[in-house]
Amino acid sequence: MEFDRNKVLIVEDEAPLRFGLARCIERAGYIPLQAGDGPTALEMVSQHMPGLVILDVMMHGMSGIEVCRKLREDQNTSEIKIMFLSARGQVREQTEGLEAGGDYYMTKPFEYKKLLQVLEDLLAERKPD
C-alpha cells in the first residue's frame, strides 16, 4: 500500500494542542490531518493513507495504543509510521507503546523542533535519535 509521505495525521483529543501541532507541521511543509478520537483516526487513515500518524495515548473511548494495534493488524496500514506523543512518560507506558507497534515515543511537554526532526527521520526511513 502506498502512503502519502506529505500527509501527517494528528490524533489528539485536546483541540488546542491538535491545532498547534497542525500549524507547526504545516509550516514545515507537510499536510496536517486531524482527528480528535481513535475511531475517526482509523477512518481518516483508510481515506487519506498518511505517511505518519502522531498518536496521543490517553483518549476517551479508544486509546492510542488500541489505534496503533488496529493499524498494525491491518495489512493495508501495517507499515505506516507511528509516533506516540503522550503525557505518560513512565518506562512501562513507553514500552507498551513500542510493543504495540509504535516507531517512536515522545513525552509531553516536548519541543516542536525535536518533534519535527523525529517526524522527518521516520518519513525518510531513518532511525530517530
Tab-separated table of C-alpha atoms in Angstrom:
chain	number	residue	atom	x	y	z
A	1	MET	CA	0.000	0.000	0.000
A	2	GLU	CA	1.289	3.449	-0.895
A	3	PHE	CA	1.327	6.153	1.765
A	4	ASP	CA	1.374	9.889	1.151
A	5	ARG	CA	4.533	10.997	2.961
A	6	ASN	CA	3.396	14.624	2.729
A	7	LYS	CA	0.387	13.917	4.974
A	8	VAL	CA	0.617	13.629	8.759
A	9	LEU	CA	-2.409	12.638	10.844
A	10	ILE	CA	-2.524	14.166	14.327
A	11	VAL	CA	-4.703	12.199	16.746
A	12	GLU	CA	-5.162	14.257	19.895
A	13	ASP	CA	-8.304	14.820	21.970
A	14	GLU	CA	-7.143	18.230	23.243
A	15	ALA	CA	-8.122	20.584	20.416
A	16	PRO	CA	-5.699	23.449	21.224
A	17	LEU	CA	-2.711	21.090	21.159
A	18	ARG	CA	-4.004	19.397	17.997
A	19	PHE	CA	-4.389	22.751	16.238
A	20	GLY	CA	-0.926	23.888	17.386
A	21	LEU	CA	0.647	20.698	16.091
A	22	ALA	CA	-1.187	21.118	12.780
A	23	ARG	CA	0.154	24.664	12.353
A	24	CYS	CA	3.703	23.539	13.157
A	25	ILE	CA	3.522	20.610	10.747
A	26	GLU	CA	2.016	22.757	8.007
A	27	ARG	CA	4.790	25.366	8.391
A	28	ALA	CA	7.308	22.541	7.962
A	29	GLY	CA	5.789	21.769	4.540
A	30	TYR	CA	3.512	18.840	5.379
A	31	ILE	CA	-0.241	18.473	5.036
A	32	PRO	CA	-1.717	18.052	8.518
A	33	LEU	CA	-4.838	15.970	9.034
A	34	GLN	CA	-6.625	15.989	12.377
A	35	ALA	CA	-8.692	13.566	14.433
A	36	GLY	CA	-9.976	14.012	17.971
A	37	ASP	CA	-10.527	10.325	18.725
A	38	GLY	CA	-9.482	6.803	17.746
A	39	PRO	CA	-12.409	5.768	15.521
A	40	THR	CA	-12.112	8.988	13.491
A	41	ALA	CA	-8.358	8.407	13.190
A	42	LEU	CA	-8.847	4.904	11.771
A	43	GLU	CA	-11.362	6.212	9.249
A	44	MET	CA	-9.034	9.053	8.188
A	45	VAL	CA	-6.084	6.687	7.776
A	46	SER	CA	-8.084	4.474	5.417
A	47	GLN	CA	-9.272	7.509	3.418
A	48	HIS	CA	-6.022	9.505	3.222
A	49	MET	CA	-3.200	6.966	3.833
A	50	PRO	CA	-0.874	9.458	5.575
A	51	GLY	CA	2.821	8.713	5.832
A	52	LEU	CA	2.808	9.188	9.590
A	53	VAL	CA	0.361	9.196	12.487
A	54	ILE	CA	1.046	11.135	15.684
A	55	LEU	CA	-0.973	9.434	18.427
A	56	ASP	CA	-1.900	10.594	21.895
A	57	VAL	CA	-2.033	7.621	24.266
A	58	MET	CA	-4.805	8.731	26.624
A	59	MET	CA	-8.001	9.462	24.747
A	60	HIS	CA	-11.652	8.865	25.586
A	61	GLY	CA	-13.102	5.646	24.225
A	62	MET	CA	-10.269	4.137	22.209
A	63	SER	CA	-6.711	4.707	23.422
A	64	GLY	CA	-3.792	5.485	21.162
A	65	ILE	CA	-2.383	2.037	21.993
A	66	GLU	CA	-5.577	0.440	20.640
A	67	VAL	CA	-5.441	2.582	17.491
A	68	CYS	CA	-1.812	1.569	16.952
A	69	ARG	CA	-2.630	-2.139	17.324
A	70	LYS	CA	-5.506	-1.867	14.841
A	71	LEU	CA	-3.262	-0.120	12.308
A	72	ARG	CA	-0.587	-2.802	12.726
A	73	GLU	CA	-3.122	-5.652	12.371
A	74	ASP	CA	-4.430	-4.358	9.023
A	75	GLN	CA	-2.146	-5.309	6.131
A	76	ASN	CA	-3.069	-2.063	4.326
A	77	THR	CA	-1.799	0.088	7.204
A	78	SER	CA	0.721	-2.149	8.973
A	79	GLU	CA	3.728	-0.255	7.585
A	80	ILE	CA	2.536	3.267	8.398
A	81	LYS	CA	4.887	5.227	10.680
A	82	ILE	CA	3.500	5.843	14.169
A	83	MET	CA	4.805	8.326	16.724
A	84	PHE	CA	3.271	8.392	20.187
A	85	LEU	CA	3.028	11.788	21.865
A	86	SER	CA	1.904	11.402	25.458
A	87	ALA	CA	1.994	12.918	28.919
A	88	ARG	CA	2.559	9.381	30.201
A	89	GLY	CA	6.324	9.083	30.304
A	90	GLN	CA	6.940	6.107	32.575
A	91	VAL	CA	9.108	3.337	31.135
A	92	ARG	CA	6.155	0.927	31.358
A	93	GLU	CA	3.949	3.164	29.201
A	94	GLN	CA	6.721	3.776	26.686
A	95	THR	CA	7.401	0.052	26.443
A	96	GLU	CA	3.692	-0.660	25.952
A	97	GLY	CA	3.522	1.863	23.100
A	98	LEU	CA	6.576	0.485	21.343
A	99	GLU	CA	5.456	-3.128	21.829
A	100	ALA	CA	2.063	-2.213	20.325
A	101	GLY	CA	3.944	-1.225	17.177
A	102	GLY	CA	4.877	2.420	17.655
A	103	ASP	CA	8.016	3.603	15.897
A	104	TYR	CA	8.810	6.336	18.419
A	105	TYR	CA	7.516	7.520	21.796
A	106	MET	CA	7.815	11.196	22.759
A	107	THR	CA	6.609	12.628	26.040
A	108	LYS	CA	4.825	15.911	26.728
A	109	PRO	CA	5.950	18.580	27.228
A	110	PHE	CA	8.046	18.447	24.061
A	111	GLU	CA	9.993	20.735	21.772
A	112	TYR	CA	8.468	21.312	18.335
A	113	LYS	CA	11.936	21.259	16.760
A	114	LYS	CA	12.583	17.761	18.162
A	115	LEU	CA	9.137	16.555	17.086
A	116	LEU	CA	9.741	17.754	13.526
A	117	GLN	CA	13.174	16.097	13.444
A	118	VAL	CA	11.701	12.755	14.550
A	119	LEU	CA	8.857	13.147	12.040
A	120	GLU	CA	11.311	13.791	9.203
A	121	ASP	CA	13.553	10.887	10.255
A	122	LEU	CA	10.624	8.460	10.381
A	123	LEU	CA	9.274	9.561	6.999
A	124	ALA	CA	12.749	9.262	5.464
A	125	GLU	CA	13.100	5.750	6.927
A	126	ARG	CA	15.930	6.890	9.232
A	127	LYS	CA	16.156	5.847	12.863
A	128	PRO	CA	15.403	8.889	15.093
A	129	ASP	CA	17.886	9.813	17.820
